[in-house]
Amino acid sequence: SLLGRRILDLLKSLLNFPRHLSQHPGGMVMSRGPLSELVPVENAAMPGRTVIQWDKDDLDALGLLKVDCLSLGMLSCIRRAFDLVERHHDRRLTLANVPSEDPEVYEMISRADTVGVFQIESRAQMSMLPRLRPRCFYDLVIEVAIVRPGPIQGDMVHPYLRRRAGEEEVDYPNPDVRQVLHKTLGVPIFQEQAMRLAIVAAGFTPGEADQLRLAMGAWRKTGVIAKFHEKLVAGMLERGYEQEFAKRVFRQISGFGEYGFPESHAASFALLVYVSAWLKRHHPAVFAAALINSQPMGFYAPAQLVRDARLHGVQVLPADVGSSEWDCTLEAQSVADPTGPFRHRDEKLALRLGLRLLRGFSEQHARQIEQARRVGGAFRSFEDFARRTGLPRQALQVLARADALASLKIDRRSALWKSLPPRESAPLMEASPEYDDQETLPELPGLTPQDQVVADYSTAGLSLRQHPVSFLRKRLDELRAVTAESLAFLQNDRRVKVAGLVLMRQRPSTAAGITFVTLEDETGAANLVVYPNVWQKFRPAARFAGVLLATGRLQREGDIIHVVCERLDDLSELLKNLDSRSRDFH
């Protein structure tokens, strides 16, 4: 039709245009004189920030210096954790004085116990950790760099792992190449190594190697590195290298066109990996509080961070107006939590959830509660709380629905009733209290345990009561679904069914369309592998289900267990009204 042809013409006119114009939130341009004399400068949306009309390539062409500050969320988390350690353990920590090369930390990392740890908490990293088994800081540098699109596309990962495990001989064609690659067992993992290889093996000048670096940096511009193919291969052949070696090196360097790390960058990240892992190992309550207070960041929602903290022996206390602040805080632990396989021997602090977790509750109202507690002490009743804080009814209703008034000896339904607007308006100018201490509450039916959990999720996104899937276990048994925990004891290649809340969907660009899904039930997490044909066949369930039943084959490789899916079913109807939100990266 004419309309269809017009649409096609419009679409063709948009080809090769930038998808969007973005700005680096922490980028700075340095110039000898006022920058506004060189390029128009406009105000950004954020106060105190400005934007120029040039991109990084323009700046590079003009020789202007651009400095990027990554502004990583983990830096905020670590700072908060250090503050908590100083406050509760009287120990002042910095990035420089955290005890280095702790064997317990590396042991924790090697078993992929890394929920919340910077950079190595993703599914891909967790699968790599038991195979690489880091034992020193430089192993972490390699770990950070190797699970990247560049090394994966360049077929560097498996050769490195085989050589590390002693399954493949490490050989070098000559001492020059050995000098470049000996730290990474003959496999180029870092951008600097690719540049030095081009110089020592292909005869590139430093200037040409820098052009190669720029090409590797243009990782979303296809075909840029391909321009160097002839010169790289011909240069290596002229210097006596085997053609197979030349092709392999070019293939590996080409991988950096899909994003690879400089060694210095990987080392900086590895420091944050180690420090965050050290905090998790030795101060799990501190680490969990700092992580939640730094949200949104990372792969995991607060529900999974809280669950992981409890598995590590941390006692977690609910958000409550009698004790909670806006942020999560730490309290003296009165009774050790005996649950969890990773119970820590030294941690004596309980994690008190903050009011920041309550959906629809503002920081300003949380500060009003903190101030009222400081001035007048503990709240004696709902009416005393309402008068002293001066919170609007809407805020009181949020607290009531979240069961955050339990310390006032009132259940969530009674508290919600009290926070509703008056049934009758008081006469004009008549002085009547807004809340009546003597008000007789109607007999309200209590909530079932399942209703309590559903209410917890709808107001805070997590529950300290039962796991939602536990209420479905009888039905799941009828469907012959096993628990996530039991997968570890089943035979490889066995056909299984497993069900749970969908925590995460990931589809990395290097995975050929495969989607990795993480489910959680009352016993733990199960990892699914969903191939494109299965995703398309069961797309509604795969894409939108909050509770998923997966049928497939159990696949075991060492300690890593996946279920390769053949069928997906949406069981969300079995947990109606449960507000469980997955984190999706696809």
Coordinates of C-alpha atoms in Angstrom, one line a residue:
S1 CA 0.0 0.0 0.0
L2 CA 1.0 3.6 -0.3
L3 CA 1.1 4.0 3.4
G4 CA 3.4 1.0 3.8
R5 CA 5.8 2.3 1.1
R6 CA 5.9 5.7 2.9
I7 CA 6.8 4.0 6.2
L8 CA 9.6 2.0 4.5
D9 CA 11.0 5.2 3.0
L10 CA 10.9 6.9 6.4
L11 CA 12.6 3.9 8.0
K12 CA 15.4 3.9 5.4
S13 CA 16.0 7.6 6.0
L14 CA 16.7 6.8 9.7
L15 CA 19.3 4.1 9.0
N16 CA 22.7 4.8 10.4
F17 CA 21.4 7.7 12.5
P18 CA 22.4 7.6 16.2
R19 CA 19.8 5.7 18.2
H20 CA 20.0 8.2 21.0
L21 CA 22.2 11.1 22.1
S22 CA 23.6 10.3 25.5
Q23 CA 25.9 12.0 27.9
H24 CA 28.5 10.7 30.3
P25 CA 27.3 11.5 33.9
G26 CA 30.9 11.8 35.1
G27 CA 32.8 13.0 32.1
M28 CA 35.0 16.2 32.2
V29 CA 36.6 18.1 29.4
M30 CA 39.8 20.0 30.2
S31 CA 40.9 22.9 28.0
R32 CA 43.7 25.6 28.2
G33 CA 41.2 28.4 28.0
P34 CA 37.4 28.8 28.5
L35 CA 35.7 25.8 26.8
S36 CA 32.8 28.0 25.7
E37 CA 35.2 29.8 23.3
L38 CA 35.6 26.5 21.5
V39 CA 32.2 24.9 21.5
P40 CA 28.7 25.9 22.6
V41 CA 28.0 24.8 26.2
E42 CA 24.4 24.1 27.3
N43 CA 22.8 23.4 30.7
A44 CA 22.0 19.7 31.4
A45 CA 18.8 18.6 33.1
M46 CA 20.7 18.1 36.4
P47 CA 21.6 21.3 38.2
G48 CA 25.2 22.3 38.0
R49 CA 25.9 20.1 35.0
T50 CA 26.6 21.2 31.4
V51 CA 26.8 19.5 28.1
I52 CA 28.9 20.2 24.9
Q53 CA 27.9 19.4 21.4
W54 CA 30.9 17.3 20.6
D55 CA 31.5 13.6 21.2
K56 CA 34.7 11.8 22.3
D57 CA 35.9 11.4 18.8
D58 CA 35.7 15.1 18.1
L59 CA 37.6 15.8 21.3
D60 CA 40.3 13.3 20.3
A61 CA 40.6 14.9 16.9
L62 CA 41.3 18.3 18.5
G63 CA 43.6 16.9 21.1
L64 CA 41.4 17.9 24.0
L65 CA 41.7 16.0 27.3
K66 CA 38.6 14.1 28.5
V67 CA 38.5 12.4 31.8
D68 CA 35.7 10.0 32.8
C69 CA 34.7 9.3 36.4
L70 CA 32.8 6.1 36.5
S71 CA 30.6 7.0 39.5
L72 CA 30.1 3.4 40.4
G73 CA 27.3 2.4 42.8
M74 CA 29.6 0.0 44.5
L75 CA 31.9 2.9 45.6
S76 CA 28.9 4.3 47.4
C77 CA 28.1 0.9 48.9
I78 CA 31.7 0.4 50.1
R79 CA 31.8 3.9 51.6
R80 CA 28.6 3.2 53.6
A81 CA 30.0 -0.2 54.7
F82 CA 33.2 1.4 55.9
D83 CA 31.1 4.0 57.9
L84 CA 29.1 1.1 59.5
V85 CA 32.3 -0.8 60.4
E86 CA 33.8 2.2 62.0
R87 CA 30.6 2.9 64.0
H88 CA 29.9 -0.6 65.2
H89 CA 33.4 -2.2 65.3
D90 CA 35.5 0.9 66.0
R91 CA 37.7 0.1 63.0
R92 CA 38.6 2.6 60.3
L93 CA 38.8 1.0 56.9
T94 CA 39.9 2.4 53.5
L95 CA 40.4 0.8 50.2
A96 CA 44.1 0.8 51.0
N97 CA 44.1 -1.0 54.4
V98 CA 41.5 -3.7 53.9
P99 CA 43.5 -6.9 54.7
S100 CA 44.9 -8.3 51.4
E101 CA 45.1 -11.8 50.0
D102 CA 42.7 -13.3 52.5
P103 CA 42.4 -17.1 51.8
E104 CA 38.8 -17.2 53.2
V105 CA 37.7 -14.5 50.8
Y106 CA 39.2 -16.4 47.8
E107 CA 37.5 -19.6 49.0
M108 CA 34.2 -17.8 49.2
I109 CA 34.7 -16.4 45.7
S110 CA 35.7 -19.8 44.2
R111 CA 32.5 -21.4 45.3
A112 CA 30.6 -18.6 43.6
D113 CA 29.1 -17.3 46.9
T114 CA 29.1 -13.8 45.4
V115 CA 25.6 -12.4 45.5
G116 CA 26.0 -8.6 45.8
V117 CA 29.8 -8.7 45.1
F118 CA 30.9 -6.1 42.5
Q119 CA 31.3 -7.5 39.0
I120 CA 31.3 -11.2 39.8
E121 CA 27.6 -11.6 40.8
S122 CA 26.2 -12.2 37.3
R123 CA 25.3 -15.7 36.1
A124 CA 28.2 -15.7 33.6
Q125 CA 30.7 -14.8 36.4
M126 CA 29.2 -17.3 38.8
S127 CA 29.6 -20.0 36.2
M128 CA 33.2 -19.0 35.6
L129 CA 34.4 -18.7 39.3
P130 CA 34.4 -22.4 40.2
R131 CA 36.4 -23.1 37.0
L132 CA 38.9 -20.3 37.4
R133 CA 39.1 -20.6 41.2
P134 CA 40.9 -17.3 41.9
R135 CA 43.6 -17.6 44.5
C136 CA 45.3 -14.2 44.3
F137 CA 44.6 -10.6 43.3
Y138 CA 45.8 -11.0 39.7
D139 CA 43.4 -13.9 39.3
L140 CA 40.6 -11.4 40.0
V141 CA 42.0 -9.0 37.4
I142 CA 41.8 -11.8 34.8
E143 CA 38.4 -12.9 36.0
V144 CA 37.0 -9.3 35.6
A145 CA 38.5 -9.1 32.1
I146 CA 37.8 -12.5 30.7
V147 CA 34.0 -12.6 31.1
R148 CA 33.5 -9.9 28.5
P149 CA 32.2 -9.9 25.0
G150 CA 35.7 -9.3 23.6
P151 CA 37.5 -12.4 25.0
I152 CA 34.4 -14.5 24.5
Q153 CA 34.0 -13.6 20.8
G154 CA 37.8 -13.9 20.3
D155 CA 37.8 -17.5 21.7
M156 CA 40.1 -16.7 24.5
V157 CA 38.2 -18.0 27.5
H158 CA 38.4 -21.8 26.9
P159 CA 42.1 -21.8 25.9
Y160 CA 43.0 -19.9 29.0
L161 CA 40.9 -22.2 31.3
R162 CA 42.5 -25.3 29.7
R163 CA 46.0 -24.0 30.1
R164 CA 45.3 -22.9 33.7
A165 CA 44.0 -26.4 34.5
G166 CA 47.1 -28.0 32.9
E167 CA 45.0 -29.6 30.1
E168 CA 46.8 -27.7 27.3
E169 CA 50.4 -26.8 26.9
V170 CA 51.4 -23.2 27.1
D171 CA 53.7 -22.4 24.2
Y172 CA 55.0 -19.3 22.6
P173 CA 56.5 -18.9 19.0
N174 CA 59.4 -16.8 20.3
P175 CA 60.6 -14.9 23.4
D176 CA 59.1 -11.6 22.2
V177 CA 55.5 -13.0 22.2
R178 CA 56.3 -14.8 25.5
Q179 CA 57.1 -11.4 27.1
V180 CA 53.8 -10.0 26.0
L181 CA 51.6 -13.0 27.0
H182 CA 53.3 -14.9 29.8
K183 CA 51.1 -13.4 32.5
T184 CA 47.9 -14.7 30.8
L185 CA 49.3 -18.1 29.7
G186 CA 49.8 -17.2 26.1
V187 CA 46.2 -15.8 25.6
P188 CA 45.7 -12.1 24.9
I189 CA 43.1 -11.0 27.4
F190 CA 43.8 -7.2 27.7
Q191 CA 43.8 -4.5 25.1
E192 CA 47.4 -3.5 25.9
Q193 CA 48.5 -7.0 25.0
A194 CA 46.8 -6.8 21.6
M195 CA 48.6 -3.5 20.9
R196 CA 52.0 -4.9 22.0
L197 CA 51.4 -8.1 19.9
A198 CA 50.8 -5.9 16.9
I199 CA 54.1 -4.2 17.5
V200 CA 56.3 -7.2 18.3
A201 CA 54.7 -9.7 15.9
A202 CA 53.3 -7.7 13.0
G203 CA 55.8 -4.7 12.9
F204 CA 53.2 -2.0 13.7
T205 CA 54.6 1.3 14.7
P206 CA 53.5 2.8 18.1
G207 CA 51.3 5.2 16.2
E208 CA 49.7 2.3 14.2
A209 CA 49.2 0.4 17.4
D210 CA 47.4 3.4 18.9
Q211 CA 45.1 3.4 15.8
L212 CA 44.4 -0.2 16.6
R213 CA 43.6 0.8 20.2
L214 CA 41.1 3.3 18.9
A215 CA 39.5 0.7 16.6
M216 CA 39.2 -1.7 19.6
G217 CA 37.5 1.2 21.5
A218 CA 34.9 1.6 18.8
W219 CA 33.3 -1.7 19.9
R220 CA 29.9 -0.9 18.5
K221 CA 31.1 0.1 15.1
T222 CA 31.2 -3.1 13.1
G223 CA 34.1 -3.6 10.6
V224 CA 36.5 -1.1 12.1
I225 CA 39.1 -3.6 13.2
A226 CA 38.7 -5.5 9.9
K227 CA 40.6 -2.7 8.2
F228 CA 43.7 -3.9 10.0
H229 CA 43.4 -7.6 8.9
E230 CA 45.7 -7.5 5.9
K231 CA 48.5 -5.5 7.6
L232 CA 48.4 -7.7 10.8
V233 CA 48.4 -11.0 9.0
A234 CA 51.0 -10.0 6.4
G235 CA 53.2 -8.5 9.0
M236 CA 53.2 -11.7 11.1
L237 CA 53.8 -13.9 8.0
E238 CA 56.8 -11.7 7.0
R239 CA 58.3 -12.2 10.4
G240 CA 58.1 -16.0 10.2
Y241 CA 55.0 -16.7 12.2
E242 CA 52.8 -19.6 11.1
Q243 CA 49.6 -18.6 9.2
E244 CA 47.4 -20.4 11.8
F245 CA 49.0 -18.3 14.6
A246 CA 48.5 -15.1 12.6
K247 CA 44.8 -15.9 12.0
R248 CA 44.3 -16.8 15.6
V249 CA 45.9 -13.6 16.8
F250 CA 43.8 -11.5 14.4
R251 CA 40.6 -13.4 15.5
Q252 CA 41.5 -12.7 19.2
I253 CA 42.2 -9.0 18.5
S254 CA 39.0 -8.8 16.5
G255 CA 37.2 -9.9 19.6
F256 CA 38.2 -6.7 21.3
G257 CA 35.9 -4.9 18.8
E258 CA 33.1 -6.4 20.9
Y259 CA 34.3 -4.7 24.1
G260 CA 37.5 -5.8 25.9
F261 CA 39.2 -4.4 29.0
P262 CA 42.5 -2.6 29.4
E263 CA 44.6 -4.2 32.2
S264 CA 44.6 -1.1 34.3
H265 CA 40.8 -0.9 34.1
A266 CA 40.4 -4.5 35.1
A267 CA 42.9 -4.0 38.0
S268 CA 40.8 -1.1 39.3
F269 CA 37.7 -3.1 39.1
A270 CA 39.4 -6.1 40.7
L271 CA 40.2 -4.0 43.8
L272 CA 36.5 -3.3 44.3
V273 CA 35.7 -7.0 43.7
Y274 CA 38.1 -7.9 46.5
V275 CA 37.0 -5.3 48.9
S276 CA 33.3 -6.0 48.5
A277 CA 34.0 -9.7 48.8
W278 CA 36.0 -9.1 52.0
L279 CA 33.1 -7.1 53.5
K280 CA 30.7 -9.9 52.6
R281 CA 32.9 -12.5 54.1
H282 CA 33.8 -10.8 57.4
H283 CA 30.9 -8.4 57.9
P284 CA 27.8 -9.8 56.2
A285 CA 25.3 -7.7 58.1
V286 CA 27.3 -4.5 57.3
F287 CA 27.5 -5.5 53.7
A288 CA 23.8 -6.2 53.3
A289 CA 22.8 -2.9 54.9
A290 CA 25.2 -0.9 52.7
L291 CA 24.0 -2.7 49.6
I292 CA 20.3 -2.1 50.3
N293 CA 21.0 1.5 51.2
S294 CA 22.8 2.0 47.9
Q295 CA 19.9 0.7 45.7
P296 CA 19.2 0.7 42.8
M297 CA 22.4 -1.1 41.7
G298 CA 23.6 -4.6 40.8
F299 CA 21.8 -7.7 39.7
Y300 CA 19.7 -8.4 42.8
A301 CA 16.7 -6.9 44.4
P302 CA 16.5 -6.3 48.1
A303 CA 14.5 -9.5 48.6
Q304 CA 17.4 -11.6 47.3
L305 CA 20.0 -9.5 49.2
V306 CA 18.0 -10.1 52.4
R307 CA 17.6 -13.8 51.7
D308 CA 21.4 -14.1 51.1
A309 CA 22.2 -12.3 54.3
R310 CA 20.0 -14.7 56.3
L311 CA 21.7 -17.7 54.6
H312 CA 25.0 -16.2 56.0
G313 CA 23.6 -16.1 59.6
V314 CA 22.5 -12.5 59.7
Q315 CA 19.4 -11.9 61.8
V316 CA 17.1 -9.6 59.8
L317 CA 14.5 -7.5 61.6
P318 CA 11.4 -6.0 59.9
A319 CA 10.9 -2.3 59.1
D320 CA 9.1 -0.8 62.0
V321 CA 8.4 2.7 63.2
G322 CA 9.6 1.9 66.7
S323 CA 13.2 1.2 65.6
S324 CA 13.7 1.8 61.8
E325 CA 15.3 4.8 60.2
W326 CA 15.1 5.7 56.6
D327 CA 18.2 3.6 55.8
C328 CA 18.8 0.1 57.0
T329 CA 20.7 0.0 60.3
L330 CA 22.5 -2.4 62.5
E331 CA 21.4 -3.5 66.0
A332 CA 22.9 -5.7 68.7
Q333 CA 21.9 -9.2 67.9
S334 CA 20.0 -10.7 70.8
V335 CA 19.5 -14.2 69.4
A336 CA 21.7 -15.8 66.7
D337 CA 19.9 -16.9 63.6
P338 CA 20.6 -20.6 63.3
T339 CA 19.5 -20.9 59.7
G340 CA 21.7 -21.0 56.6
P341 CA 24.7 -23.0 55.5
F342 CA 27.1 -20.1 55.7
R343 CA 26.5 -19.0 59.3
H344 CA 29.3 -16.7 60.3
R345 CA 31.1 -17.2 63.5
D346 CA 31.9 -13.5 64.4
E347 CA 29.0 -11.3 63.2
K348 CA 27.0 -10.1 66.3
L349 CA 24.9 -7.5 64.5
A350 CA 21.3 -7.8 63.3
L351 CA 20.1 -6.0 60.2
R352 CA 17.1 -3.7 60.8
L353 CA 15.4 -3.0 57.5
G354 CA 14.8 0.7 56.7
L355 CA 11.7 2.6 55.8
R356 CA 13.2 3.2 52.4
L357 CA 12.0 -0.2 51.4
L358 CA 8.3 0.7 51.8
R359 CA 6.8 1.6 48.4
G360 CA 5.3 5.0 48.4
F361 CA 6.9 6.2 51.7
S362 CA 9.0 9.3 51.5
E363 CA 12.3 10.1 53.2
Q364 CA 10.9 13.3 54.6
H365 CA 8.2 11.3 56.5
A366 CA 10.9 8.9 57.7
R367 CA 12.9 11.8 59.1
Q368 CA 9.8 13.0 60.9
I369 CA 9.5 9.7 62.6
E370 CA 13.2 9.7 63.6
Q371 CA 12.8 13.2 65.0
A372 CA 9.7 12.4 67.0
R373 CA 11.5 9.3 68.6
R374 CA 14.5 11.4 69.5
V375 CA 12.5 14.1 71.2
G376 CA 9.7 12.1 72.9
G377 CA 11.1 8.6 73.2
A378 CA 9.3 5.4 72.2
F379 CA 5.8 5.6 70.8
R380 CA 3.1 4.3 73.2
S381 CA 0.2 3.7 70.8
F382 CA -1.0 4.4 67.3
E383 CA -2.7 7.6 68.4
D384 CA 0.5 8.8 70.2
F385 CA 2.5 8.0 67.0
A386 CA 0.1 9.8 64.7
R387 CA 0.0 13.0 66.9
R388 CA 3.7 13.2 67.5
T389 CA 4.8 12.6 64.0
G390 CA 2.1 14.6 62.3
L391 CA 2.1 12.2 59.3
P392 CA -0.6 12.6 56.7
R393 CA -3.2 9.8 56.5
Q394 CA -1.7 8.5 53.2
A395 CA 1.7 7.9 54.9
L396 CA 0.0 6.2 57.8
Q397 CA -1.8 3.9 55.4
V398 CA 1.4 3.0 53.8
L399 CA 2.9 2.1 57.2
A400 CA -0.2 0.1 58.1
R401 CA -0.3 -1.9 54.9
A402 CA 3.4 -2.7 55.4
D403 CA 2.9 -3.9 59.0
A404 CA 5.4 -1.3 60.1
L405 CA 3.3 -0.4 63.1
A406 CA 3.6 -3.8 64.8
S407 CA 5.7 -2.4 67.7
L408 CA 2.6 -0.4 68.6
K409 CA 0.7 -3.7 69.4
I410 CA -1.6 -3.2 66.4
D411 CA -2.0 -5.5 63.4
R412 CA -2.0 -4.3 59.9
R413 CA -5.7 -4.4 59.3
S414 CA -6.5 -2.6 62.6
A415 CA -3.8 0.0 61.9
L416 CA -5.2 0.5 58.4
W417 CA -8.7 1.0 59.8
K418 CA -7.5 3.7 62.2
S419 CA -5.6 5.5 59.5
L420 CA -8.7 5.8 57.2
P421 CA -10.4 9.2 57.0
P422 CA -13.1 9.9 59.7
R423 CA -16.4 8.4 58.9
E424 CA -18.2 11.6 59.9
S425 CA -17.0 15.1 59.6
A426 CA -16.7 17.1 62.9
P427 CA -19.0 20.2 63.2
L428 CA -17.3 23.4 61.9
M429 CA -14.9 25.0 64.4
E430 CA -15.5 22.2 67.0
A431 CA -12.2 21.1 68.6
S432 CA -12.2 17.4 68.3
P433 CA -9.1 15.1 68.2
E434 CA -8.3 13.7 64.9
Y435 CA -7.5 10.3 66.4
D436 CA -9.6 8.9 69.2
D437 CA -7.8 6.8 71.8
Q438 CA -11.0 5.3 72.9
E439 CA -12.3 4.3 69.5
T440 CA -13.7 0.8 69.4
L441 CA -12.4 -1.1 66.5
P442 CA -14.8 -3.5 64.7
E443 CA -13.9 -7.1 64.7
L444 CA -11.8 -7.5 61.6
P445 CA -10.9 -10.9 60.1
G446 CA -7.3 -11.8 60.4
L447 CA -5.0 -12.4 57.4
T448 CA -3.9 -15.9 56.5
P449 CA -0.2 -16.6 56.4
Q450 CA -0.3 -16.4 52.6
D451 CA -2.2 -13.1 52.7
Q452 CA 0.5 -11.7 55.0
V453 CA 3.3 -12.7 52.6
V454 CA 1.4 -11.2 49.6
A455 CA 0.9 -8.0 51.6
D456 CA 4.6 -7.9 52.5
Y457 CA 5.6 -8.2 48.8
S458 CA 3.1 -5.6 47.7
T459 CA 4.4 -3.0 50.1
A460 CA 8.1 -3.8 50.5
G461 CA 9.0 -6.3 47.7
L462 CA 10.0 -8.9 50.2
S463 CA 8.9 -10.9 53.3
L464 CA 10.6 -12.1 56.4
R465 CA 7.9 -14.7 56.8
Q466 CA 7.6 -17.7 54.5
H467 CA 8.7 -17.8 50.9
P468 CA 5.7 -17.3 48.6
V469 CA 6.5 -20.5 46.7
S470 CA 6.2 -22.6 49.9
F471 CA 2.4 -22.1 49.7
L472 CA 2.5 -23.8 46.4
R473 CA 4.6 -26.8 47.4
K474 CA 1.7 -29.2 47.6
R475 CA 0.5 -28.3 44.1
L476 CA 4.1 -28.4 42.8
D477 CA 4.5 -31.9 44.2
E478 CA 1.4 -32.9 42.3
L479 CA 3.1 -31.5 39.2
R480 CA 6.2 -33.5 40.1
A481 CA 8.3 -30.4 40.3
V482 CA 11.5 -30.7 42.4
T483 CA 12.9 -28.1 44.7
A484 CA 15.9 -25.9 43.6
E485 CA 17.9 -27.4 46.5
S486 CA 17.4 -31.0 45.3
L487 CA 18.9 -30.3 41.8
A488 CA 22.3 -30.7 43.3
F489 CA 21.6 -34.4 44.1
L490 CA 20.1 -35.4 40.8
Q491 CA 21.8 -37.2 37.9
N492 CA 23.1 -35.3 34.9
D493 CA 20.9 -35.2 31.8
R494 CA 17.8 -36.2 33.9
R495 CA 14.5 -34.7 32.8
V496 CA 13.3 -32.5 35.6
K497 CA 10.7 -29.9 36.5
V498 CA 11.4 -26.9 38.7
A499 CA 9.3 -23.9 39.6
G500 CA 9.8 -20.6 41.4
L501 CA 9.6 -16.8 41.3
V502 CA 11.4 -15.3 38.3
L503 CA 14.2 -13.2 39.8
M504 CA 16.1 -12.4 36.6
R505 CA 16.2 -12.7 32.8
Q506 CA 19.5 -12.1 31.0
R507 CA 20.3 -12.3 27.3
P508 CA 24.0 -11.4 26.8
S509 CA 25.0 -10.2 23.4
T510 CA 27.5 -13.0 23.2
A511 CA 25.0 -15.8 23.9
A512 CA 23.6 -16.3 20.4
G513 CA 20.1 -15.4 21.5
I514 CA 20.1 -17.7 24.6
T515 CA 18.3 -16.3 27.6
F516 CA 19.4 -17.2 31.2
V517 CA 16.6 -17.2 33.7
T518 CA 17.0 -17.5 37.5
L519 CA 14.1 -18.9 39.6
E520 CA 13.8 -18.9 43.4
D521 CA 11.8 -21.2 45.6
E522 CA 11.8 -21.7 49.4
T523 CA 15.0 -23.7 49.2
G524 CA 17.2 -21.6 46.9
A525 CA 17.8 -20.6 43.3
A526 CA 17.6 -22.6 40.1
N527 CA 19.3 -21.5 36.8
L528 CA 17.6 -22.0 33.5
V529 CA 19.0 -22.0 30.0
V530 CA 16.3 -21.0 27.4
Y531 CA 17.3 -21.4 23.7
P532 CA 15.7 -19.0 21.2
N533 CA 13.3 -21.6 19.8
V534 CA 11.9 -22.5 23.3
W535 CA 11.7 -18.7 24.1
Q536 CA 9.6 -18.1 21.0
K537 CA 7.4 -21.1 21.5
F538 CA 6.5 -20.2 25.1
R539 CA 7.1 -16.5 24.7
P540 CA 4.2 -15.2 27.0
A541 CA 5.3 -17.4 29.9
A542 CA 9.0 -16.8 29.2
R543 CA 8.6 -13.0 28.9
F544 CA 6.0 -12.1 31.5
A545 CA 5.5 -14.9 34.1
G546 CA 6.1 -14.0 37.7
V547 CA 5.9 -17.6 38.8
L548 CA 7.4 -20.1 36.2
L549 CA 7.4 -23.9 35.9
A550 CA 10.3 -25.1 33.7
T551 CA 10.6 -28.5 32.2
G552 CA 13.9 -29.6 30.8
R553 CA 17.2 -31.5 31.1
L554 CA 19.5 -31.1 34.1
Q555 CA 23.0 -30.1 32.9
R556 CA 25.9 -30.4 35.3
E557 CA 29.5 -29.2 34.8
G558 CA 31.4 -29.5 38.0
D559 CA 29.6 -27.5 40.6
I560 CA 27.6 -25.6 38.0
I561 CA 24.0 -26.8 37.5
H562 CA 21.5 -25.6 34.9
V563 CA 18.2 -26.8 33.6
V564 CA 18.1 -26.6 29.7
C565 CA 14.5 -25.8 29.1
E566 CA 12.1 -27.7 26.8
R567 CA 8.9 -26.2 28.1
L568 CA 7.8 -23.2 30.2
D569 CA 4.5 -22.7 31.9
D570 CA 3.1 -19.6 33.7
L571 CA 1.9 -20.4 37.2
S572 CA 1.3 -16.8 38.3
E573 CA -2.4 -17.5 38.8
L574 CA -1.5 -19.8 41.7
L575 CA -0.1 -16.7 43.6
K576 CA -2.6 -14.1 42.7
N577 CA -1.9 -10.5 43.7
L578 CA 1.8 -11.3 44.5
D579 CA 3.8 -8.3 43.4
S580 CA 7.1 -9.9 42.6
R581 CA 9.2 -8.0 40.1
S582 CA 12.0 -9.6 38.2
R583 CA 15.1 -7.8 37.0
D584 CA 15.4 -8.3 33.3
F585 CA 18.5 -7.6 31.1
H586 CA 17.6 -8.5 27.6

